C-alpha cells in the first residue's frame, strides 16, 4: 500500500463557489470509494478576494440539496508552495488554468489540468455562477459530480490505488 496520499487541489477565481464545490464533491466521491486514506483534497482561489470566508451561501445550499456539506471550508489563495505540495492542480476554467500556468514552475506544469477534462460533459469549463441564479449553482454541482467520478477513476489507475 502506498503510504503517501495523492494530493489534489481544486482551483477557481474566488474559492467560494466552484472550487469549494469541487472539493466537497470530490472528497465525498473518494470517501464513498473508501479511499480517504489514499487521496487528499483541498481548494484555493487564484485571487485573494475571499480569503478566510465561508463558501457562497448559494453554493452551500446547492451542495446541501445533493447531500454535501461544504459549509466549513474557508477561502484560501493559491501560494507557490502548493505547486510542490499537490500532485494534481485542477482548474475550473481556462482563465484559472492560464493564471496557474503563469505562476507554476516549468518542471511542475504537468500537474495542471482542467477539471472537466476528466469528465464526460460537453462543457469544457465550469461556468462561473457568481453573477447568476440558482440554476447556475446547480450546474456547478452536476458538473463536479461527473468530473469527480472521472478523476477518481484516473487516480485509481495511475496510482494503482486499492481500498
Ligand atoms: P468562484 O466564483 O471563482 O467560483 O469562487 C466567484 C466568486 C467571487 C467572485 C467571482 C467569482 N467575485 O468577483 O468576487
Short mmCIF file of N, CA and C and ligand atoms in Angstrom, two decimals:
data_model
loop_
_atom_site.label_atom_id
_atom_site.label_comp_id
_atom_site.label_asym_id
_atom_site.label_seq_id
_atom_site.Cartn_x
_atom_site.Cartn_y
_atom_site.Cartn_z
N UNK A 1 0.85 -1.20 0.00
CA UNK A 1 0.00 0.00 0.00
C UNK A 1 0.89 1.25 0.00
N UNK A 2 0.48 2.22 -0.80
CA UNK A 2 1.20 3.49 -0.80
C UNK A 2 0.96 4.22 0.51
N UNK A 3 2.03 4.69 1.16
CA UNK A 3 1.82 5.39 2.43
C UNK A 3 1.57 6.88 2.21
N UNK A 4 2.08 7.40 1.09
CA UNK A 4 1.94 8.84 0.84
C UNK A 4 0.66 9.10 0.03
N UNK A 5 -0.27 9.89 0.59
CA UNK A 5 -1.50 10.13 -0.16
C UNK A 5 -1.28 10.97 -1.41
N UNK A 6 -2.11 10.73 -2.41
CA UNK A 6 -2.15 11.57 -3.60
C UNK A 6 -2.90 12.85 -3.23
N UNK A 7 -2.33 14.00 -3.57
CA UNK A 7 -2.94 15.27 -3.16
C UNK A 7 -3.50 16.04 -4.35
N UNK A 8 -4.77 16.42 -4.25
CA UNK A 8 -5.49 17.09 -5.33
C UNK A 8 -5.93 18.47 -4.87
N UNK A 9 -5.63 19.48 -5.68
CA UNK A 9 -6.01 20.87 -5.34
C UNK A 9 -6.97 21.40 -6.40
N UNK A 10 -8.17 21.77 -5.98
CA UNK A 10 -9.18 22.36 -6.87
C UNK A 10 -9.01 23.88 -6.86
N UNK A 11 -9.06 24.49 -8.05
CA UNK A 11 -8.76 25.93 -8.14
C UNK A 11 -9.81 26.68 -8.98
N UNK A 12 -10.31 27.79 -8.41
CA UNK A 12 -11.14 28.71 -9.20
C UNK A 12 -10.68 30.14 -8.92
N UNK A 13 -11.51 31.11 -9.20
CA UNK A 13 -11.10 32.51 -9.01
C UNK A 13 -11.23 32.94 -7.55
N UNK A 14 -12.41 32.73 -6.98
CA UNK A 14 -12.67 33.27 -5.64
C UNK A 14 -12.55 32.28 -4.50
N UNK A 15 -12.56 30.99 -4.83
CA UNK A 15 -12.58 29.91 -3.82
C UNK A 15 -13.78 30.03 -2.88
N UNK A 16 -14.91 30.50 -3.44
CA UNK A 16 -16.15 30.48 -2.64
C UNK A 16 -17.30 29.80 -3.37
N UNK A 17 -17.16 29.54 -4.66
CA UNK A 17 -18.26 28.89 -5.40
C UNK A 17 -17.82 27.55 -6.00
N UNK A 18 -17.04 27.62 -7.08
CA UNK A 18 -16.78 26.39 -7.84
C UNK A 18 -15.77 25.45 -7.18
N UNK A 19 -14.61 25.97 -6.76
CA UNK A 19 -13.62 25.03 -6.21
C UNK A 19 -14.01 24.46 -4.84
N UNK A 20 -14.73 25.20 -3.98
CA UNK A 20 -15.21 24.53 -2.76
C UNK A 20 -16.22 23.42 -3.08
N UNK A 21 -17.04 23.66 -4.11
CA UNK A 21 -17.99 22.62 -4.53
C UNK A 21 -17.22 21.40 -5.05
N UNK A 22 -16.22 21.67 -5.89
CA UNK A 22 -15.40 20.57 -6.43
C UNK A 22 -14.69 19.82 -5.31
N UNK A 23 -14.17 20.56 -4.33
CA UNK A 23 -13.50 19.92 -3.19
C UNK A 23 -14.47 19.01 -2.43
N UNK A 24 -15.64 19.55 -2.12
CA UNK A 24 -16.62 18.79 -1.33
C UNK A 24 -17.12 17.55 -2.06
N UNK A 25 -17.42 17.73 -3.34
CA UNK A 25 -17.96 16.61 -4.11
C UNK A 25 -16.87 15.55 -4.34
N UNK A 26 -15.66 16.01 -4.68
CA UNK A 26 -14.60 15.03 -4.92
C UNK A 26 -14.25 14.28 -3.63
N UNK A 27 -14.21 15.00 -2.50
CA UNK A 27 -13.92 14.33 -1.22
C UNK A 27 -14.98 13.26 -0.92
N UNK A 28 -16.24 13.60 -1.16
CA UNK A 28 -17.31 12.63 -0.92
C UNK A 28 -17.19 11.43 -1.85
N UNK A 29 -16.77 11.68 -3.09
CA UNK A 29 -16.58 10.60 -4.06
C UNK A 29 -15.47 9.66 -3.60
N UNK A 30 -14.41 10.26 -3.07
CA UNK A 30 -13.27 9.49 -2.54
C UNK A 30 -13.71 8.67 -1.32
N UNK A 31 -14.49 9.29 -0.46
CA UNK A 31 -14.93 8.60 0.77
C UNK A 31 -15.88 7.46 0.45
N UNK A 32 -16.73 7.69 -0.54
CA UNK A 32 -17.67 6.66 -0.96
C UNK A 32 -16.93 5.42 -1.47
N UNK A 33 -15.76 5.66 -2.07
CA UNK A 33 -14.94 4.57 -2.58
C UNK A 33 -13.98 4.04 -1.51
N UNK A 34 -14.12 4.57 -0.30
CA UNK A 34 -13.26 4.15 0.82
C UNK A 34 -11.78 4.40 0.57
N UNK A 35 -11.48 5.52 -0.06
CA UNK A 35 -10.09 5.82 -0.41
C UNK A 35 -9.57 7.06 0.29
N UNK A 36 -10.23 7.45 1.38
CA UNK A 36 -9.82 8.70 2.06
C UNK A 36 -8.41 8.61 2.63
N UNK A 37 -7.89 7.40 2.85
CA UNK A 37 -6.51 7.25 3.33
C UNK A 37 -5.50 7.50 2.19
N UNK A 38 -5.97 7.42 0.97
CA UNK A 38 -5.06 7.45 -0.18
C UNK A 38 -5.10 8.74 -0.97
N UNK A 39 -6.18 9.52 -0.81
CA UNK A 39 -6.35 10.74 -1.59
C UNK A 39 -6.78 11.89 -0.68
N UNK A 40 -6.05 13.00 -0.77
CA UNK A 40 -6.42 14.20 -0.01
C UNK A 40 -6.84 15.29 -0.98
N UNK A 41 -7.76 16.14 -0.56
CA UNK A 41 -8.24 17.21 -1.44
C UNK A 41 -8.36 18.53 -0.69
N UNK A 42 -8.03 19.60 -1.40
CA UNK A 42 -8.13 20.96 -0.85
C UNK A 42 -8.57 21.86 -2.01
N UNK A 43 -8.86 23.13 -1.72
CA UNK A 43 -9.19 24.06 -2.80
C UNK A 43 -8.65 25.44 -2.48
N UNK A 44 -8.40 26.22 -3.52
CA UNK A 44 -7.89 27.59 -3.40
C UNK A 44 -8.48 28.47 -4.50
N UNK A 45 -8.31 29.78 -4.34
CA UNK A 45 -8.63 30.74 -5.38
C UNK A 45 -7.35 31.30 -5.97
N UNK A 46 -7.43 31.76 -7.23
CA UNK A 46 -6.29 32.47 -7.80
C UNK A 46 -6.24 33.90 -7.24
N UNK A 47 -7.38 34.43 -6.80
CA UNK A 47 -7.43 35.77 -6.19
C UNK A 47 -7.41 35.66 -4.67
N UNK A 48 -7.20 36.82 -4.04
CA UNK A 48 -7.24 36.86 -2.56
C UNK A 48 -8.54 37.51 -2.07
N UNK A 49 -9.52 37.61 -2.94
CA UNK A 49 -10.72 38.39 -2.65
C UNK A 49 -11.56 37.83 -1.51
N UNK A 50 -11.52 36.54 -1.30
CA UNK A 50 -12.42 35.93 -0.29
C UNK A 50 -11.67 35.06 0.71
N UNK A 51 -10.41 35.42 0.94
CA UNK A 51 -9.59 34.65 1.89
C UNK A 51 -10.26 34.65 3.27
N UNK A 52 -10.37 33.48 3.86
CA UNK A 52 -10.95 33.35 5.20
C UNK A 52 -12.47 33.25 5.22
N UNK A 53 -13.09 33.44 4.06
CA UNK A 53 -14.57 33.40 4.02
C UNK A 53 -15.11 31.98 3.82
N UNK A 54 -16.32 31.78 4.31
CA UNK A 54 -17.05 30.54 4.02
C UNK A 54 -17.47 30.56 2.56
N UNK A 55 -17.80 29.39 1.99
CA UNK A 55 -18.34 29.38 0.62
C UNK A 55 -19.59 30.26 0.52
N UNK A 56 -19.87 30.70 -0.70
CA UNK A 56 -21.08 31.46 -1.01
C UNK A 56 -22.31 30.66 -0.54
N UNK A 57 -23.26 31.35 0.06
CA UNK A 57 -24.43 30.66 0.62
C UNK A 57 -25.19 29.89 -0.46
N UNK A 58 -25.14 30.38 -1.70
CA UNK A 58 -25.84 29.68 -2.78
C UNK A 58 -25.14 28.37 -3.13
N UNK A 59 -23.80 28.34 -2.99
CA UNK A 59 -23.06 27.09 -3.21
C UNK A 59 -23.33 26.10 -2.08
N UNK A 60 -23.34 26.62 -0.85
CA UNK A 60 -23.63 25.75 0.31
C UNK A 60 -25.00 25.10 0.13
N UNK A 61 -25.97 25.91 -0.32
CA UNK A 61 -27.34 25.42 -0.48
C UNK A 61 -27.45 24.38 -1.60
N UNK A 62 -26.81 24.66 -2.74
CA UNK A 62 -26.87 23.71 -3.87
C UNK A 62 -26.19 22.40 -3.49
N UNK A 63 -25.11 22.49 -2.72
CA UNK A 63 -24.40 21.27 -2.29
C UNK A 63 -25.26 20.50 -1.29
N UNK A 64 -25.85 21.21 -0.33
CA UNK A 64 -26.66 20.55 0.71
C UNK A 64 -27.84 19.81 0.08
N UNK A 65 -28.39 20.40 -0.97
CA UNK A 65 -29.53 19.79 -1.66
C UNK A 65 -29.20 18.40 -2.20
N UNK A 66 -27.91 18.21 -2.52
CA UNK A 66 -27.47 16.90 -3.05
C UNK A 66 -26.74 16.09 -1.99
N UNK A 67 -26.76 16.57 -0.74
CA UNK A 67 -26.20 15.77 0.36
C UNK A 67 -24.75 16.04 0.71
N UNK A 68 -24.19 17.16 0.25
CA UNK A 68 -22.80 17.50 0.56
C UNK A 68 -22.76 18.70 1.51
N UNK A 69 -21.92 18.63 2.53
CA UNK A 69 -21.75 19.76 3.44
C UNK A 69 -20.41 20.44 3.14
N UNK A 70 -20.46 21.62 2.53
CA UNK A 70 -19.22 22.35 2.23
C UNK A 70 -19.08 23.59 3.12
N UNK A 71 -19.96 23.69 4.12
CA UNK A 71 -20.08 24.94 4.89
C UNK A 71 -18.87 25.26 5.75
N UNK A 72 -18.06 24.26 6.07
CA UNK A 72 -16.93 24.50 6.97
C UNK A 72 -15.65 24.88 6.25
N UNK A 73 -15.67 24.86 4.92
CA UNK A 73 -14.48 25.27 4.17
C UNK A 73 -14.25 26.78 4.32
N UNK A 74 -13.00 27.20 4.19
CA UNK A 74 -12.68 28.62 4.26
C UNK A 74 -11.77 29.01 3.09
N UNK A 75 -11.99 30.20 2.55
CA UNK A 75 -11.25 30.65 1.37
C UNK A 75 -9.75 30.77 1.62
N UNK A 76 -8.99 30.36 0.63
CA UNK A 76 -7.53 30.44 0.70
C UNK A 76 -7.04 30.79 -0.70
N UNK A 77 -5.95 31.56 -0.78
CA UNK A 77 -5.38 31.90 -2.10
C UNK A 77 -4.24 30.93 -2.42
N UNK A 78 -4.10 30.59 -3.69
CA UNK A 78 -3.00 29.71 -4.10
C UNK A 78 -1.66 30.35 -3.72
N UNK A 79 -0.73 29.50 -3.28
CA UNK A 79 0.61 30.01 -2.96
C UNK A 79 1.66 29.14 -3.65
N UNK A 80 2.87 29.66 -3.75
CA UNK A 80 3.92 28.97 -4.51
C UNK A 80 4.14 27.54 -4.01
N UNK A 81 4.06 27.34 -2.69
CA UNK A 81 4.30 26.01 -2.12
C UNK A 81 3.29 24.98 -2.63
N UNK A 82 2.11 25.44 -3.03
CA UNK A 82 1.08 24.49 -3.49
C UNK A 82 1.55 23.70 -4.71
N UNK A 83 2.37 24.33 -5.56
CA UNK A 83 2.81 23.64 -6.78
C UNK A 83 3.71 22.45 -6.46
N UNK A 84 4.42 22.54 -5.35
CA UNK A 84 5.21 21.40 -4.87
C UNK A 84 4.36 20.42 -4.09
N UNK A 85 3.50 20.96 -3.23
CA UNK A 85 2.77 20.11 -2.27
C UNK A 85 1.74 19.20 -2.92
N UNK A 86 1.10 19.69 -3.99
CA UNK A 86 -0.01 18.92 -4.58
C UNK A 86 0.45 18.17 -5.84
N UNK A 87 -0.18 17.03 -6.08
CA UNK A 87 0.16 16.20 -7.24
C UNK A 87 -0.68 16.56 -8.46
N UNK A 88 -1.94 16.96 -8.19
CA UNK A 88 -2.87 17.33 -9.27
C UNK A 88 -3.47 18.69 -8.92
N UNK A 89 -3.28 19.66 -9.81
CA UNK A 89 -3.78 21.01 -9.58
C UNK A 89 -4.80 21.27 -10.69
N UNK A 90 -6.06 21.37 -10.27
CA UNK A 90 -7.18 21.19 -11.19
C UNK A 90 -8.00 22.49 -11.29
N UNK A 91 -7.95 23.11 -12.46
CA UNK A 91 -8.58 24.42 -12.65
C UNK A 91 -10.02 24.28 -13.13
N UNK A 92 -10.86 25.21 -12.67
CA UNK A 92 -12.28 25.16 -13.06
C UNK A 92 -12.51 25.74 -14.45
N UNK A 93 -11.73 26.78 -14.84
CA UNK A 93 -11.91 27.33 -16.19
C UNK A 93 -10.56 27.69 -16.82
N UNK A 94 -10.62 28.08 -18.07
CA UNK A 94 -9.40 28.35 -18.85
C UNK A 94 -8.60 29.51 -18.26
N UNK A 95 -9.29 30.53 -17.74
CA UNK A 95 -8.58 31.66 -17.16
C UNK A 95 -7.82 31.22 -15.90
N UNK A 96 -8.48 30.40 -15.07
CA UNK A 96 -7.80 29.86 -13.89
C UNK A 96 -6.56 29.09 -14.32
N UNK A 97 -6.71 28.30 -15.37
CA UNK A 97 -5.59 27.48 -15.85
C UNK A 97 -4.45 28.36 -16.34
N UNK A 98 -4.79 29.41 -17.09
CA UNK A 98 -3.74 30.33 -17.57
C UNK A 98 -3.02 31.00 -16.39
N UNK A 99 -3.79 31.42 -15.39
CA UNK A 99 -3.18 32.07 -14.22
C UNK A 99 -2.23 31.10 -13.51
N UNK A 100 -2.64 29.84 -13.42
CA UNK A 100 -1.77 28.83 -12.78
C UNK A 100 -0.53 28.57 -13.62
N UNK A 101 -0.72 28.50 -14.94
CA UNK A 101 0.42 28.25 -15.84
C UNK A 101 1.47 29.34 -15.71
N UNK A 102 1.02 30.58 -15.50
CA UNK A 102 1.96 31.69 -15.37
C UNK A 102 2.77 31.62 -14.10
N UNK A 103 2.19 31.01 -13.10
CA UNK A 103 2.82 31.02 -11.78
C UNK A 103 3.60 29.73 -11.48
N UNK A 104 3.22 28.66 -12.14
CA UNK A 104 3.77 27.34 -11.84
C UNK A 104 5.16 27.16 -12.46
N UNK A 105 6.14 26.66 -11.69
CA UNK A 105 7.46 26.39 -12.27
C UNK A 105 7.35 25.43 -13.47
N UNK A 106 8.19 25.64 -14.50
CA UNK A 106 8.10 24.81 -15.72
C UNK A 106 8.11 23.32 -15.43
N UNK A 107 8.92 22.89 -14.50
CA UNK A 107 9.06 21.45 -14.23
C UNK A 107 7.81 20.84 -13.59
N UNK A 108 6.88 21.70 -13.14
CA UNK A 108 5.69 21.18 -12.45
C UNK A 108 4.41 21.41 -13.24
N UNK A 109 4.56 21.93 -14.47
CA UNK A 109 3.38 22.26 -15.29
C UNK A 109 2.53 21.02 -15.58
N UNK A 110 3.15 19.86 -15.59
CA UNK A 110 2.40 18.63 -15.88
C UNK A 110 1.32 18.35 -14.84
N UNK A 111 1.40 19.02 -13.68
CA UNK A 111 0.40 18.80 -12.62
C UNK A 111 -0.92 19.51 -12.93
N UNK A 112 -0.89 20.47 -13.86
CA UNK A 112 -2.06 21.31 -14.12
C UNK A 112 -3.01 20.66 -15.11
N UNK A 113 -4.32 20.78 -14.82
CA UNK A 113 -5.32 20.30 -15.78
C UNK A 113 -6.61 21.08 -15.57
N UNK A 114 -7.54 20.89 -16.51
CA UNK A 114 -8.89 21.43 -16.37
C UNK A 114 -9.77 20.35 -15.76
N UNK A 115 -10.56 20.72 -14.76
CA UNK A 115 -11.40 19.74 -14.06
C UNK A 115 -12.24 18.91 -15.03
N UNK A 116 -12.90 19.60 -15.98
CA UNK A 116 -13.86 18.89 -16.83
C UNK A 116 -13.20 18.02 -17.89
N UNK A 117 -11.88 18.13 -18.04
CA UNK A 117 -11.24 17.21 -18.99
C UNK A 117 -11.21 15.78 -18.42
N UNK A 118 -11.52 15.64 -17.14
CA UNK A 118 -11.58 14.32 -16.51
C UNK A 118 -12.98 13.70 -16.59
N UNK A 119 -13.96 14.50 -17.01
CA UNK A 119 -15.34 14.02 -17.02
C UNK A 119 -15.87 13.74 -18.41
N UNK A 120 -17.18 13.61 -18.49
CA UNK A 120 -17.81 13.22 -19.76
C UNK A 120 -18.71 14.33 -20.31
N UNK A 121 -18.79 15.47 -19.62
CA UNK A 121 -19.72 16.53 -20.03
C UNK A 121 -19.28 17.18 -21.34
N UNK A 122 -20.25 17.77 -22.04
CA UNK A 122 -19.90 18.56 -23.22
C UNK A 122 -19.31 19.91 -22.82
N UNK A 123 -19.52 20.30 -21.57
CA UNK A 123 -18.87 21.52 -21.07
C UNK A 123 -17.37 21.27 -20.93
N UNK A 124 -16.58 22.29 -21.31
CA UNK A 124 -15.13 22.16 -21.12
C UNK A 124 -14.64 22.91 -19.89
N UNK A 125 -15.48 23.86 -19.44
CA UNK A 125 -15.14 24.64 -18.25
C UNK A 125 -16.35 24.64 -17.31
N UNK A 126 -16.09 24.85 -16.01
CA UNK A 126 -17.19 25.04 -15.07
C UNK A 126 -17.55 26.52 -15.11
N UNK A 127 -18.74 26.88 -15.60
CA UNK A 127 -19.08 28.30 -15.73
C UNK A 127 -19.15 28.98 -14.37
N UNK A 128 -18.62 30.21 -14.32
CA UNK A 128 -18.63 31.00 -13.09
C UNK A 128 -20.09 31.36 -12.74
N UNK A 129 -20.60 30.89 -11.60
CA UNK A 129 -22.02 31.11 -11.29
C UNK A 129 -22.26 32.40 -10.50
N UNK A 130 -21.19 33.11 -10.15
CA UNK A 130 -21.26 34.17 -9.14
C UNK A 130 -22.34 35.22 -9.42
N UNK A 131 -22.47 35.60 -10.70
CA UNK A 131 -23.46 36.63 -11.03
C UNK A 131 -24.73 36.04 -11.64
N UNK A 132 -24.99 34.77 -11.36
CA UNK A 132 -26.15 34.09 -11.93
C UNK A 132 -27.06 33.55 -10.83
N UNK A 133 -28.11 32.86 -11.25
CA UNK A 133 -29.11 32.36 -10.31
C UNK A 133 -28.83 30.94 -9.85
N UNK A 134 -29.81 30.39 -9.13
CA UNK A 134 -29.64 29.06 -8.52
C UNK A 134 -29.32 27.97 -9.53
N UNK A 135 -29.88 28.08 -10.74
CA UNK A 135 -29.64 27.04 -11.74
C UNK A 135 -28.16 26.93 -12.06
N UNK A 136 -27.46 28.06 -12.06
CA UNK A 136 -26.02 28.06 -12.36
C UNK A 136 -25.24 27.32 -11.26
N UNK A 137 -25.71 27.47 -10.03
CA UNK A 137 -25.05 26.79 -8.92
C UNK A 137 -25.33 25.28 -8.96
N UNK A 138 -26.53 24.95 -9.41
CA UNK A 138 -26.86 23.53 -9.53
C UNK A 138 -26.08 22.88 -10.68
N UNK A 139 -25.82 23.65 -11.72
CA UNK A 139 -25.00 23.13 -12.83
C UNK A 139 -23.57 22.86 -12.34
N UNK A 140 -23.03 23.75 -11.53
CA UNK A 140 -21.68 23.54 -10.98
C UNK A 140 -21.63 22.20 -10.24
N UNK A 141 -22.66 21.96 -9.45
CA UNK A 141 -22.73 20.72 -8.67
C UNK A 141 -22.75 19.48 -9.58
N UNK A 142 -23.60 19.57 -10.60
CA UNK A 142 -23.75 18.45 -11.54
C UNK A 142 -22.43 18.17 -12.28
N UNK A 143 -21.77 19.24 -12.73
CA UNK A 143 -20.50 19.09 -13.44
C UNK A 143 -19.43 18.53 -12.51
N UNK A 144 -19.47 18.96 -11.24
CA UNK A 144 -18.48 18.48 -10.27
C UNK A 144 -18.67 16.99 -10.00
N UNK A 145 -19.90 16.53 -9.96
CA UNK A 145 -20.14 15.10 -9.72
C UNK A 145 -19.59 14.26 -10.87
N UNK A 146 -19.86 14.71 -12.09
CA UNK A 146 -19.40 13.95 -13.26
C UNK A 146 -17.86 13.92 -13.33
N UNK A 147 -17.24 15.09 -13.17
CA UNK A 147 -15.78 15.15 -13.30
C UNK A 147 -15.09 14.45 -12.13
N UNK A 148 -15.71 14.46 -10.96
CA UNK A 148 -15.11 13.78 -9.80
C UNK A 148 -15.03 12.27 -10.03
N UNK A 149 -16.09 11.74 -10.60
CA UNK A 149 -16.10 10.30 -10.89
C UNK A 149 -14.98 9.95 -11.85
N UNK A 150 -14.81 10.77 -12.90
CA UNK A 150 -13.77 10.52 -13.89
C UNK A 150 -12.38 10.70 -13.30
N UNK A 151 -12.21 11.74 -12.49
CA UNK A 151 -10.89 11.99 -11.90
C UNK A 151 -10.51 10.85 -10.96
N UNK A 152 -11.46 10.37 -10.18
CA UNK A 152 -11.15 9.26 -9.27
C UNK A 152 -10.73 8.02 -10.06
N UNK A 153 -11.43 7.74 -11.13
CA UNK A 153 -11.06 6.58 -11.96
C UNK A 153 -9.63 6.70 -12.46
N UNK A 154 -9.25 7.91 -12.89
CA UNK A 154 -7.87 8.12 -13.38
C UNK A 154 -6.86 7.90 -12.28
N UNK A 155 -7.16 8.40 -11.08
CA UNK A 155 -6.21 8.24 -9.97
C UNK A 155 -6.08 6.77 -9.58
N UNK A 156 -7.20 6.06 -9.61
CA UNK A 156 -7.17 4.63 -9.28
C UNK A 156 -6.21 3.90 -10.20
N UNK A 157 -6.30 4.21 -11.49
CA UNK A 157 -5.46 3.54 -12.48
C UNK A 157 -4.00 4.00 -12.36
N UNK A 158 -3.82 5.32 -12.35
CA UNK A 158 -2.45 5.85 -12.38
C UNK A 158 -1.66 5.52 -11.14
N UNK A 159 -2.32 5.38 -10.02
CA UNK A 159 -1.61 5.14 -8.76
C UNK A 159 -1.87 3.76 -8.19
N UNK A 160 -2.53 2.91 -8.97
CA UNK A 160 -2.85 1.54 -8.53
C UNK A 160 -3.40 1.54 -7.10
N UNK A 161 -4.39 2.38 -6.87
CA UNK A 161 -4.92 2.52 -5.51
C UNK A 161 -5.86 1.35 -5.19
N UNK A 162 -5.80 0.91 -3.95
CA UNK A 162 -6.76 -0.10 -3.52
C UNK A 162 -7.34 0.31 -2.18
N UNK A 163 -8.48 -0.29 -1.87
CA UNK A 163 -9.22 0.13 -0.67
C UNK A 163 -8.70 -0.53 0.59
P1 LIG B 1 -15.62 31.23 -7.87
O1 LIG B 1 -16.72 32.37 -8.16
O2 LIG B 1 -14.39 31.62 -8.63
O3 LIG B 1 -16.27 30.01 -8.40
O4 LIG B 1 -15.40 31.19 -6.36
C1 LIG B 1 -16.51 33.72 -7.92
C2 LIG B 1 -16.56 34.21 -6.64
C3 LIG B 1 -16.40 35.56 -6.41
C4 LIG B 1 -16.17 36.42 -7.48
C5 LIG B 1 -16.10 35.91 -8.77
C6 LIG B 1 -16.26 34.56 -9.00
N1 LIG B 1 -16.02 37.82 -7.24
O5 LIG B 1 -15.98 38.58 -8.23
O6 LIG B 1 -15.92 38.22 -6.07
#
